[in-house]
Short mmCIF file of C-alpha atoms in Angstrom, two decimals:
data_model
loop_
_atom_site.label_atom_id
_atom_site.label_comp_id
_atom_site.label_asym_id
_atom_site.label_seq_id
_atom_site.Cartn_x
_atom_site.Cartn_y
_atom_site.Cartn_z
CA UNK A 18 290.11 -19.68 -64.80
CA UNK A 19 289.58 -19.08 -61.04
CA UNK A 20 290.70 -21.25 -58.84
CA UNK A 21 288.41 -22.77 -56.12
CA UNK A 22 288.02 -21.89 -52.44
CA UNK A 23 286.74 -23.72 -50.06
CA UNK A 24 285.55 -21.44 -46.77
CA UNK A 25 282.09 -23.70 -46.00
CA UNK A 26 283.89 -27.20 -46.46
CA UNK A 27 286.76 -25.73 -43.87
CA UNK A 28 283.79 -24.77 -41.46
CA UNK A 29 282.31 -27.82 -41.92
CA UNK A 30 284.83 -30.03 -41.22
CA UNK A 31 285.88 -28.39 -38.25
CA UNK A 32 282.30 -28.91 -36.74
CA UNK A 33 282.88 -32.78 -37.84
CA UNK A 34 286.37 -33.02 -35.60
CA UNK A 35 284.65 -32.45 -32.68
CA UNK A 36 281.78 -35.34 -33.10
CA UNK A 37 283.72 -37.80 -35.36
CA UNK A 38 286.97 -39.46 -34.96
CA UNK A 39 288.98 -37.46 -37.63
CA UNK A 40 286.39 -35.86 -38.89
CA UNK A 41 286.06 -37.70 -42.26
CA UNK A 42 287.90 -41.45 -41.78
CA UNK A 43 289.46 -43.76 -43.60
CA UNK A 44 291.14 -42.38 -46.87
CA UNK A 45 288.37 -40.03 -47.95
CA UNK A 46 289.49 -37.61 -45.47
CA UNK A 47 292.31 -34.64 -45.60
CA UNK A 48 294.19 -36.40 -42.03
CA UNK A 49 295.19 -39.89 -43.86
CA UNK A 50 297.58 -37.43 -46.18
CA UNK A 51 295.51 -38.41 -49.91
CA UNK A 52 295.10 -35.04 -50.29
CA UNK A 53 298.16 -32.82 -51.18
CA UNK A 54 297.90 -29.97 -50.44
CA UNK A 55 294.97 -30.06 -48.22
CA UNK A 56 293.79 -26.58 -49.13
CA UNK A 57 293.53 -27.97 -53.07
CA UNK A 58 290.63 -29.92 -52.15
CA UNK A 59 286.75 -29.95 -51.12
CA UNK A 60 285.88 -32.41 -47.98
CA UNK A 61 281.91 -32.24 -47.86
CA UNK A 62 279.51 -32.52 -51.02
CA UNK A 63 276.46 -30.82 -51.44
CA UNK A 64 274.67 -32.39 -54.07
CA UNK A 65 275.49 -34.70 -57.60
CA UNK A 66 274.45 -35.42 -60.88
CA UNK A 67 275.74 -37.29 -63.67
CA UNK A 68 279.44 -36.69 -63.98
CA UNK A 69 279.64 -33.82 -61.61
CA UNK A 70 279.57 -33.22 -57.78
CA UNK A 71 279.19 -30.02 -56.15
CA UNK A 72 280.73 -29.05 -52.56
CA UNK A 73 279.24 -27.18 -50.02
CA UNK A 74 281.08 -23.87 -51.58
CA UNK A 75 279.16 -24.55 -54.61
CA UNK A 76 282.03 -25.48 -56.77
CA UNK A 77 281.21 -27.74 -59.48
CA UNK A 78 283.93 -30.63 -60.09
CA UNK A 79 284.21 -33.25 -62.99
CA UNK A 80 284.84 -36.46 -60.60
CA UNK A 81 286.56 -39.20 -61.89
CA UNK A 82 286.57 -40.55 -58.82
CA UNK A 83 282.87 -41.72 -59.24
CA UNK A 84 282.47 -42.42 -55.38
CA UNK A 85 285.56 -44.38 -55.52
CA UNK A 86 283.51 -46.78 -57.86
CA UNK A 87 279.82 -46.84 -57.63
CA UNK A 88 278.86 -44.53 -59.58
CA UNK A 89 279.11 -45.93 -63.20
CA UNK A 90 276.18 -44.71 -65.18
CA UNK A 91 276.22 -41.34 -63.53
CA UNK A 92 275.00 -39.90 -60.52
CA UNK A 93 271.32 -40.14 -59.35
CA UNK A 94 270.68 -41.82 -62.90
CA UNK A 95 266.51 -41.43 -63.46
CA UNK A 96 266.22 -45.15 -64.38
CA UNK A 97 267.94 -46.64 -61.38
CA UNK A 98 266.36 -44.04 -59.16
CA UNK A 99 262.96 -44.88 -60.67
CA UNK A 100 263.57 -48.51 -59.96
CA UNK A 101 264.85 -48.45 -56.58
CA UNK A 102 262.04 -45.45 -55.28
CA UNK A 103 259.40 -48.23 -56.71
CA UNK A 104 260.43 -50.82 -54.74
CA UNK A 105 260.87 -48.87 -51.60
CA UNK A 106 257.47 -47.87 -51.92
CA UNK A 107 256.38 -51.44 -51.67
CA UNK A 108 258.88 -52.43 -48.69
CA UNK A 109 262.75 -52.47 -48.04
CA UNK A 110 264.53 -53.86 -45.36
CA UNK A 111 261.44 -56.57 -43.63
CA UNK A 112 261.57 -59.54 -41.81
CA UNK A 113 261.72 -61.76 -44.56
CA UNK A 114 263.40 -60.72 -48.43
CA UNK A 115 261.63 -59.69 -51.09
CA UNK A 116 261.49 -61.86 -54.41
CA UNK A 117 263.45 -59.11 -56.28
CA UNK A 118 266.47 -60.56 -54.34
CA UNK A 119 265.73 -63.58 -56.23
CA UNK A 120 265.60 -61.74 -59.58
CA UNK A 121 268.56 -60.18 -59.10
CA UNK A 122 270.22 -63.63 -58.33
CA UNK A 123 268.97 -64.82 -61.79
CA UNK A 124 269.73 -61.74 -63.23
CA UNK A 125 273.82 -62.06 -62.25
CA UNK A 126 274.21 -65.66 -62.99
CA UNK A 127 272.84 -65.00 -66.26
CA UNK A 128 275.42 -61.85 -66.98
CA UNK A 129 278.61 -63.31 -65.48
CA UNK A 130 280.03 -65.97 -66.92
CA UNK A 131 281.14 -67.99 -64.25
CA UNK A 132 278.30 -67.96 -61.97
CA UNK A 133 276.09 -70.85 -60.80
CA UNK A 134 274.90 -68.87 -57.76
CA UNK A 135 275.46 -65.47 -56.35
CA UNK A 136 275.37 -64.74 -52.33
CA UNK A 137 274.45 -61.07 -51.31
CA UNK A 138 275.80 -58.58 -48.74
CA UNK A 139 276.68 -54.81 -48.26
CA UNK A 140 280.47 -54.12 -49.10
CA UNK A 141 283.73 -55.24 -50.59
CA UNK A 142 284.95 -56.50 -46.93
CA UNK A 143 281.90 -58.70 -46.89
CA UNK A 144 282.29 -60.51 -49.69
CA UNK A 145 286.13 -61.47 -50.02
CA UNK A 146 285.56 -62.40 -46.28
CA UNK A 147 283.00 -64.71 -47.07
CA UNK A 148 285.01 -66.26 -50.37
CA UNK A 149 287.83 -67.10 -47.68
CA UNK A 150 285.23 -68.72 -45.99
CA UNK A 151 283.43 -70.12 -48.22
CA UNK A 152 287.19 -71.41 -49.63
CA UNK A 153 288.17 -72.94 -46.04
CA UNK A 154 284.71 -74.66 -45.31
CA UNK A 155 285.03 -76.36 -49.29
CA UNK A 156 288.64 -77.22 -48.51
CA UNK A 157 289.28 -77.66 -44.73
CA UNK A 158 292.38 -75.49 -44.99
CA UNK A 159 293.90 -72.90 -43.06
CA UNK A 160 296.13 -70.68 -45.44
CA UNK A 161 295.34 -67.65 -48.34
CA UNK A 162 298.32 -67.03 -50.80
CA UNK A 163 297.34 -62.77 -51.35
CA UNK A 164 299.50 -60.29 -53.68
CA UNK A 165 301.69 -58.06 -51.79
CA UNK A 166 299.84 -54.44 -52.27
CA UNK A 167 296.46 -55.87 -52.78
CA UNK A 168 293.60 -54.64 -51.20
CA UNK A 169 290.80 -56.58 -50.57
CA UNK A 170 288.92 -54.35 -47.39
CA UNK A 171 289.51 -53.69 -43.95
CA UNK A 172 288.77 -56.42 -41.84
CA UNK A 173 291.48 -57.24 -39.66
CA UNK A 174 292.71 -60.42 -41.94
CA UNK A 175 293.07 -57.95 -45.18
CA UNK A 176 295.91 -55.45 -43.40
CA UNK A 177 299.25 -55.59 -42.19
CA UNK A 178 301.01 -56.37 -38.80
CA UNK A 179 302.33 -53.31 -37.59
CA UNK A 180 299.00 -51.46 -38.70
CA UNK A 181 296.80 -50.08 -35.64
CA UNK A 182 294.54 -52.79 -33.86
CA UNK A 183 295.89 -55.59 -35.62
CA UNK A 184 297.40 -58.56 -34.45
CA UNK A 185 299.82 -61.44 -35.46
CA UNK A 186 296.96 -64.40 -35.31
CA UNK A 187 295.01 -62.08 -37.84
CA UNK A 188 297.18 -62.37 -40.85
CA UNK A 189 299.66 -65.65 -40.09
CA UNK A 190 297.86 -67.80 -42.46
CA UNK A 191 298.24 -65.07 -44.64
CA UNK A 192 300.95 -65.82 -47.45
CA UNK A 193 302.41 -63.27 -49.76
CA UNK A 194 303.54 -63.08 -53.44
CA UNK A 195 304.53 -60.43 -55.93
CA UNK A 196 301.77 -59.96 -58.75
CA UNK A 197 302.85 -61.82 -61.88
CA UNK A 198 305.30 -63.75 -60.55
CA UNK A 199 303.69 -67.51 -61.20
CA UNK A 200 306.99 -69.18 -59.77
CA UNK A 201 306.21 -67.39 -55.93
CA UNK A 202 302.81 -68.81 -55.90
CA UNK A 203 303.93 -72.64 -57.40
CA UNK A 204 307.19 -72.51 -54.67
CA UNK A 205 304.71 -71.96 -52.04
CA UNK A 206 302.51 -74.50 -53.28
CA UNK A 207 305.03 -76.77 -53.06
CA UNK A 208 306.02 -75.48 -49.18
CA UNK A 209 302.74 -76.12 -48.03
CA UNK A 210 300.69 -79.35 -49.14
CA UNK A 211 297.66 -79.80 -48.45
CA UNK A 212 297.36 -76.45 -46.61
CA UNK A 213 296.36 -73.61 -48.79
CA UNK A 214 292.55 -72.75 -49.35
CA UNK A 215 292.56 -69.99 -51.37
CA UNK A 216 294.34 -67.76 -54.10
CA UNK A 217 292.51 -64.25 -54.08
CA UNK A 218 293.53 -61.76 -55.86
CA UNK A 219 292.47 -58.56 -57.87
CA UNK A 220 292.06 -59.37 -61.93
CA UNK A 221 294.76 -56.70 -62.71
CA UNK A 222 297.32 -55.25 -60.20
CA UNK A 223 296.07 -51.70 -59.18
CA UNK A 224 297.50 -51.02 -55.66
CA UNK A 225 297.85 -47.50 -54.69
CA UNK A 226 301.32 -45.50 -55.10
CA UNK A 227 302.45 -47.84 -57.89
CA UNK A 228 301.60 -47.87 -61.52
CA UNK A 229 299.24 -51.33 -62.65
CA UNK A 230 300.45 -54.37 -63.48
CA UNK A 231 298.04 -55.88 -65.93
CA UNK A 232 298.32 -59.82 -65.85
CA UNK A 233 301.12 -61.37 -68.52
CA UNK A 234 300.63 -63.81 -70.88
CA UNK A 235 299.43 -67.29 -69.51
CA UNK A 236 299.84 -66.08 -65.95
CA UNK A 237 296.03 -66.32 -65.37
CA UNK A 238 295.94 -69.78 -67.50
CA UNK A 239 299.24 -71.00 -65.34
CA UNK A 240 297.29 -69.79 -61.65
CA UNK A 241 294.19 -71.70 -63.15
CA UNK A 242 295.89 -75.06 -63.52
CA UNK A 243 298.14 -74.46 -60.27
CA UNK A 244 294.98 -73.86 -58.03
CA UNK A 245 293.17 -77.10 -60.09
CA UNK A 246 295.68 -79.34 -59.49
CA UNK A 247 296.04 -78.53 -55.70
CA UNK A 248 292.84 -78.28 -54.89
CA UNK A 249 293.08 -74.59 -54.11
CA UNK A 250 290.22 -72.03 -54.42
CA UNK A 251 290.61 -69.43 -57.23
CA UNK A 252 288.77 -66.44 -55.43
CA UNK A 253 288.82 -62.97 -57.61
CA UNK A 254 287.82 -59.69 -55.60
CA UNK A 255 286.70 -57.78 -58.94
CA UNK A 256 285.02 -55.04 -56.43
CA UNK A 257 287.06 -52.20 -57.55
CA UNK A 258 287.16 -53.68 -61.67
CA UNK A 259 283.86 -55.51 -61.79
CA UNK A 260 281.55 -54.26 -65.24
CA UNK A 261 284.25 -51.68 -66.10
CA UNK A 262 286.61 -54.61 -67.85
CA UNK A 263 283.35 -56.90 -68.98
CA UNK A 264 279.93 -57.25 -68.09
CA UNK A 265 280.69 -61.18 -68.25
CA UNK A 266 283.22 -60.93 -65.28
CA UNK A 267 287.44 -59.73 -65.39
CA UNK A 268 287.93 -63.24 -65.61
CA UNK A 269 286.30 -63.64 -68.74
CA UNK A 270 288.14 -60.20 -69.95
CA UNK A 271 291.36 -62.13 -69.63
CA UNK A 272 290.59 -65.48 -70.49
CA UNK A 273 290.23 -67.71 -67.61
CA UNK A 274 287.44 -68.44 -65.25
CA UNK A 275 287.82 -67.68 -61.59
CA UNK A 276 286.03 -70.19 -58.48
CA UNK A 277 284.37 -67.23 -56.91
CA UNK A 278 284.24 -63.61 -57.78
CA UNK A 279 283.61 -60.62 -55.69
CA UNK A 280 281.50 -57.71 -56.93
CA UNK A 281 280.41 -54.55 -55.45
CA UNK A 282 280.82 -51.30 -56.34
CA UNK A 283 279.32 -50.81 -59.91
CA UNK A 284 276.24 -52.97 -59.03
CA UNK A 285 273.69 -50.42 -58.17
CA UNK A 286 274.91 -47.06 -59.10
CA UNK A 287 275.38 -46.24 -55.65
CA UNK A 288 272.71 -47.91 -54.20
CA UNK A 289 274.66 -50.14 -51.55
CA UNK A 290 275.23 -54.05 -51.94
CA UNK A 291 278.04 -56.60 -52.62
CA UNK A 292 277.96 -60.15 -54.59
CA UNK A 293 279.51 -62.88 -54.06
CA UNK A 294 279.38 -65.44 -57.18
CA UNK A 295 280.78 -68.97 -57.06
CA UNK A 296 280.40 -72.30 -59.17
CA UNK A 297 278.42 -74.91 -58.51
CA UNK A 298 281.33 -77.07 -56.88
CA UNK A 299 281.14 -74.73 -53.78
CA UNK A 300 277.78 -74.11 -53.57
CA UNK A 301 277.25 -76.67 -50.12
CA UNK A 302 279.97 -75.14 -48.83
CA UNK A 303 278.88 -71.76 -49.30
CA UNK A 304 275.09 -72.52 -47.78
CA UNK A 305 277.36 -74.68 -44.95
CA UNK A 306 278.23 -70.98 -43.16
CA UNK A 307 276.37 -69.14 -41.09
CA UNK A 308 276.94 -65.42 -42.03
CA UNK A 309 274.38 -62.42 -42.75
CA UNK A 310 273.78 -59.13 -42.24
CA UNK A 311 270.82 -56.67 -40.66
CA UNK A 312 270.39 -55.49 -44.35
CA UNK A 313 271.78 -57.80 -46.59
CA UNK A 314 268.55 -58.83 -48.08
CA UNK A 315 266.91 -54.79 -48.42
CA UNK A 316 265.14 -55.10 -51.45
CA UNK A 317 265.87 -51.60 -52.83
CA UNK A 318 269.12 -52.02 -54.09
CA UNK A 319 268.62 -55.43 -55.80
CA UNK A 320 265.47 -52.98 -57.48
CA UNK A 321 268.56 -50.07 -58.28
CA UNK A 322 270.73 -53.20 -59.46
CA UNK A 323 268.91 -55.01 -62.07
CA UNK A 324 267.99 -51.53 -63.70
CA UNK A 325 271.71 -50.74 -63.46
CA UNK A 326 272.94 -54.40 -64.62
CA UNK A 327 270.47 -54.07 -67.49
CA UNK A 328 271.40 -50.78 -68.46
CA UNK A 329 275.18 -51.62 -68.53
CA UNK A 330 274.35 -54.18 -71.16
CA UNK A 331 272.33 -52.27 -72.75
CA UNK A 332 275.17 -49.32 -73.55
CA UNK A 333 278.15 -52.05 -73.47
CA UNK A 334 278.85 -50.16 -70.30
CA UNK A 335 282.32 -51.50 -70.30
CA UNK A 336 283.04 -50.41 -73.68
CA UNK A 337 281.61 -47.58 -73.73
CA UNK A 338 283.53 -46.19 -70.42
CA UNK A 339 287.07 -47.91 -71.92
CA UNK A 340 286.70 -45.80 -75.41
CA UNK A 341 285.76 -42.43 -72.70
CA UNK A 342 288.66 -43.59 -71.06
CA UNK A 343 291.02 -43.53 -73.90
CA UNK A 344 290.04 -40.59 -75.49
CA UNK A 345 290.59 -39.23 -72.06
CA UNK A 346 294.09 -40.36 -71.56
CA UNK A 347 295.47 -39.68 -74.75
CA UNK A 348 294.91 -36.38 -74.61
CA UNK A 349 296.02 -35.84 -71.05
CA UNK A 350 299.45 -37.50 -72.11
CA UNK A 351 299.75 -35.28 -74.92
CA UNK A 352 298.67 -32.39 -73.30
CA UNK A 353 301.82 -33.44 -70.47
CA UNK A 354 304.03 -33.34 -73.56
CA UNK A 355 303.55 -30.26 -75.49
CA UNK A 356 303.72 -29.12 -71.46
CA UNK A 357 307.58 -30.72 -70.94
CA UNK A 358 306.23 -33.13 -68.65
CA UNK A 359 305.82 -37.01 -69.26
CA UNK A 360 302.62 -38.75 -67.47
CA UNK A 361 302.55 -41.87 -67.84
CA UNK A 362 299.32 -44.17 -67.88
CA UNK A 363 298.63 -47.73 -66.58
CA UNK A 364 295.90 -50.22 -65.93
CA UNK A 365 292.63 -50.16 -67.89
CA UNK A 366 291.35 -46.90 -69.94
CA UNK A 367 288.05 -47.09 -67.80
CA UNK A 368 290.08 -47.58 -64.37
CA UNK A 369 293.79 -45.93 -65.05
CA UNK A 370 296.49 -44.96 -62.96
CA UNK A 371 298.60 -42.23 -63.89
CA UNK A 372 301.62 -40.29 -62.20
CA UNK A 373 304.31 -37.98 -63.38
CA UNK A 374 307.32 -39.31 -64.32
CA UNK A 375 309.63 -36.25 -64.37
CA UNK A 376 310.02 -36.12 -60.59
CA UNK A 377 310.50 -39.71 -58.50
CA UNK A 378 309.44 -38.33 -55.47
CA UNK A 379 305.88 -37.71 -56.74
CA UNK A 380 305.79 -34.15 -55.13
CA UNK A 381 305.42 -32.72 -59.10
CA UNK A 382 302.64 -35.48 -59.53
CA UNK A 383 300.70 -34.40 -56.54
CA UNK A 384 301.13 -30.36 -57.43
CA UNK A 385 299.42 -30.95 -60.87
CA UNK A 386 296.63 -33.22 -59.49
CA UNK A 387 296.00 -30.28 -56.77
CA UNK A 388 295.98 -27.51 -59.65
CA UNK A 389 293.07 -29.97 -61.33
CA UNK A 390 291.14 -30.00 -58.84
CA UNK A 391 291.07 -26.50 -57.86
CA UNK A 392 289.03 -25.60 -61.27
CA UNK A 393 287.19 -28.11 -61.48
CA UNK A 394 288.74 -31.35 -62.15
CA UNK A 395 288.90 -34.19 -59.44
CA UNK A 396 291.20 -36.18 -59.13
CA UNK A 397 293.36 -37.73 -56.94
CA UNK A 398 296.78 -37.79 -56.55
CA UNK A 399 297.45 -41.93 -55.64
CA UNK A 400 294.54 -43.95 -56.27
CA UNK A 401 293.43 -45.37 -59.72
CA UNK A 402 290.48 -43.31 -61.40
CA UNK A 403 287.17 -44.39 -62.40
CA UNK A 404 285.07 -43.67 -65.73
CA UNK A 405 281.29 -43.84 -65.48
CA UNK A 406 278.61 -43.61 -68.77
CA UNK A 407 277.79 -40.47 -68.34
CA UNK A 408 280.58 -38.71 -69.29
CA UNK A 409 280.21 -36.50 -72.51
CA UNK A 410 283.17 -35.17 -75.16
CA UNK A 411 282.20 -31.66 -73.07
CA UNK A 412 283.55 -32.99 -70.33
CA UNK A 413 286.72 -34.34 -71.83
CA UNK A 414 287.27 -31.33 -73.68
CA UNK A 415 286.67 -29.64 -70.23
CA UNK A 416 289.38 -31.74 -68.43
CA UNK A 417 291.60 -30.92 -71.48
CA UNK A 418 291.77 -27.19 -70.87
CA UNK A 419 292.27 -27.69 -67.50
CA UNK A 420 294.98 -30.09 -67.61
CA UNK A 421 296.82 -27.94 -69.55
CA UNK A 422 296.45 -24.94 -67.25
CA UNK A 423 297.49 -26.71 -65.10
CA UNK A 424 300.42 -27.70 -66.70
CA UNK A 425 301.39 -24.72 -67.21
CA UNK A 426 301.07 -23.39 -63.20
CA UNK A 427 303.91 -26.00 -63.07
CA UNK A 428 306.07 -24.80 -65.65
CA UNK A 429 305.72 -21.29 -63.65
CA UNK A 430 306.48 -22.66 -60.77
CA UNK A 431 309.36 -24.82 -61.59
CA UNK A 432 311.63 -23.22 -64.22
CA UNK A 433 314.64 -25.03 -63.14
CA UNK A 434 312.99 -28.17 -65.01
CA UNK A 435 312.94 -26.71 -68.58
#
């Protein structure tokens, strides 16, 4: 098994530093130190198809990345593609929207279980910034209670003071708890009548670095009742977990139903457009707020979205990617252990975490991620992983052998652990 080089992508990317800050931002690129060692991995893609991508060296790669999210029934799927070419064909981003945008509506409210109406935009960022909105126009409040390690997009409101172009008056109605811990969020309910809009958090805890936290029992029920009782919005930002954990919402997956939800990436298979569903309690204040988009209302992704939607339902999407996901992670632990090492797994089969356990320092971790993905197998070293439908027992099988070859370039390379 040969490992991968990468001459065209190195080209390439050199050509990008001198027209584009960085050359590839934000944490797709090899400069925001995701990628360990940089020479492990491709930058630029060539072309996709169901499970795989191929980079501009024409190396093929199993991703389990899946875009970072979007793509959940595999890539360039002929149904969506179909759908959405059909609808361009008639018209796309006009002056006014297209009825499909209306389908769609009726199409979501329908699926998830806690929707009365369902607002539409183009990524994550837009729609948790709206729900904060949307939670301080129903409530008149000022304050957001977030989970320390959360992500929820980049506006300025979402980060950190200290981080680069941000501010203090950007984040000091932000409030901060630890995930799980109910008593945090009731002391600060207590230190702040009458002040706090909205509770938003992710429907599991799956912050990067760190293993996930999936929710304990009652805490959901216990938030619920808190946020009822106060008057405080229950906002979920299921962008990253949305119709991987239930077609019906994360909410629903663990038992409790959630003001407003967030959806984005597993909407359209990669055809670009957020959601933003609420109940019928904060439906004036939603259609109070001025706030749009030039191409919030494109019609061709709603088309891409109710194939995709319907499709999902169709397969038990969720299910189906949990049971890939398990037969997956199973045998990668295994494979760790009849290897010496222990990996451990967290979060939900079809969106895990994993990490090595036998080194702290998560050097080992990021070794054996880098030895993956130089035949074949992408993944990355501190970011959960994605499942999509598409993936086949070939493909596991695939990952398997590779896994353990990997494995085994560690054992090579560090005999002082054995």
């Amino acid at each position: 098994m040969k490992p991968y080089t990468y001459e065209n992508n190195q080209q390439h990317f050199k050509r990008a530093l001198k027209f584009i800050p960085t050359g590839i931002y934000g944490h797709l690129g090899p400069t925001e130190g995701c990628y360990i060692p940089i020479s492990a991995y491709p930058f630029f893609c060539d072309k996709a198809k169901g499970s795989y991508f191929w980079d501009v060296d024409g190396n093929r790669f199993i991703d389990y990345m899946c875009a970072y999210g979007p793509n959940v029934l595999g890539y360039n799927d002929e149904d969506v593609d179909a759908a959405a070419m059909k609808q361009l064909e008639l018209g796309n981003c006009v002056s006014t929207p297209s009825t499909i945008m209306i389908d769609f509506a009726e199409l979501l409210v329908d699926t998830v279980e806690m929707a009365d109406w369902a607002f539409f935009a183009k990524n994550g960022t837009d729609v948790t910034g709206f729900a904060l909105m949307v939670a301080k126009a129903a409530t008149g409040r000022k304050k957001t209670i977030l989970v320390k390690g959360g992500y929820h997009g980049v506006a300025p409101w979402t980060q950190k003071l200290g981080y680069a172009g941000i501010v203090e008056e950007d984040v000091t109605n932000n409030l901060y708890v630890d995930f799980n811990n109910y008593e945090q969020v009731e002391n600060l309910v207590k230190e702040h009548p009458d002040e706090i809009a909205c509770f938003m958090a992710t429907p599991y805890h799956h912050p990067v670095f760190e293993d996930s936290q999936l929710p304990e029992k009652d805490y959901w029920n216990k938030i619920r009742k808190l946020c009822t009782d106060h008057g405080i919005v229950l906002a979920i930002d299921d962008v990253r977990c949305g119709f991987r954990l239930d077609h019906k919402g994360s909410d629903h997956y663990f038992g409790f139903k959630a003001d407003l939800m967030c959806f984005c990436k597993a909407l359209g298979n990669g055809y670009n457009f957020s959601a933003l569903c609420g109940i019928d309690a904060l439906r004036d204040a939603a259609a109070s707020i001025m706030y749009t988009g030039s191409y919030w209302m494109s019609a061709m992704p709603f088309a891409a979205g109710i194939t995709c939607i319907n499709k999902l339902q169709k397969l038990n999407g969720a299910k189906l990617m949990q049971n890939i996901g398990e037969k997956l992670t199973t045998g990668l632990v295994d494979i760790a252990k009849d290897n010496g090492f222990n990996l451990k797994i967290s979060g939900i089969s079809s969106m895990w975490y994993m990490r090595i356990t036998n080194d702290d320092s998560l050097m080992l971790h990021q070794e054996w991620i880098s030895e993956c993905v130089r035949r074949g197998v992408f993944f990355t070293g501190h970011h959960n992983l994605f499942i999509n439908c598409s993936l086949t027992d070939e493909d596991i099988n695939l990952t398997h052998e590779i896994a353990d070859a990997s494995f085994k370039v560690l054992k090579t390379n560090h005999p002082e652990l054995f």
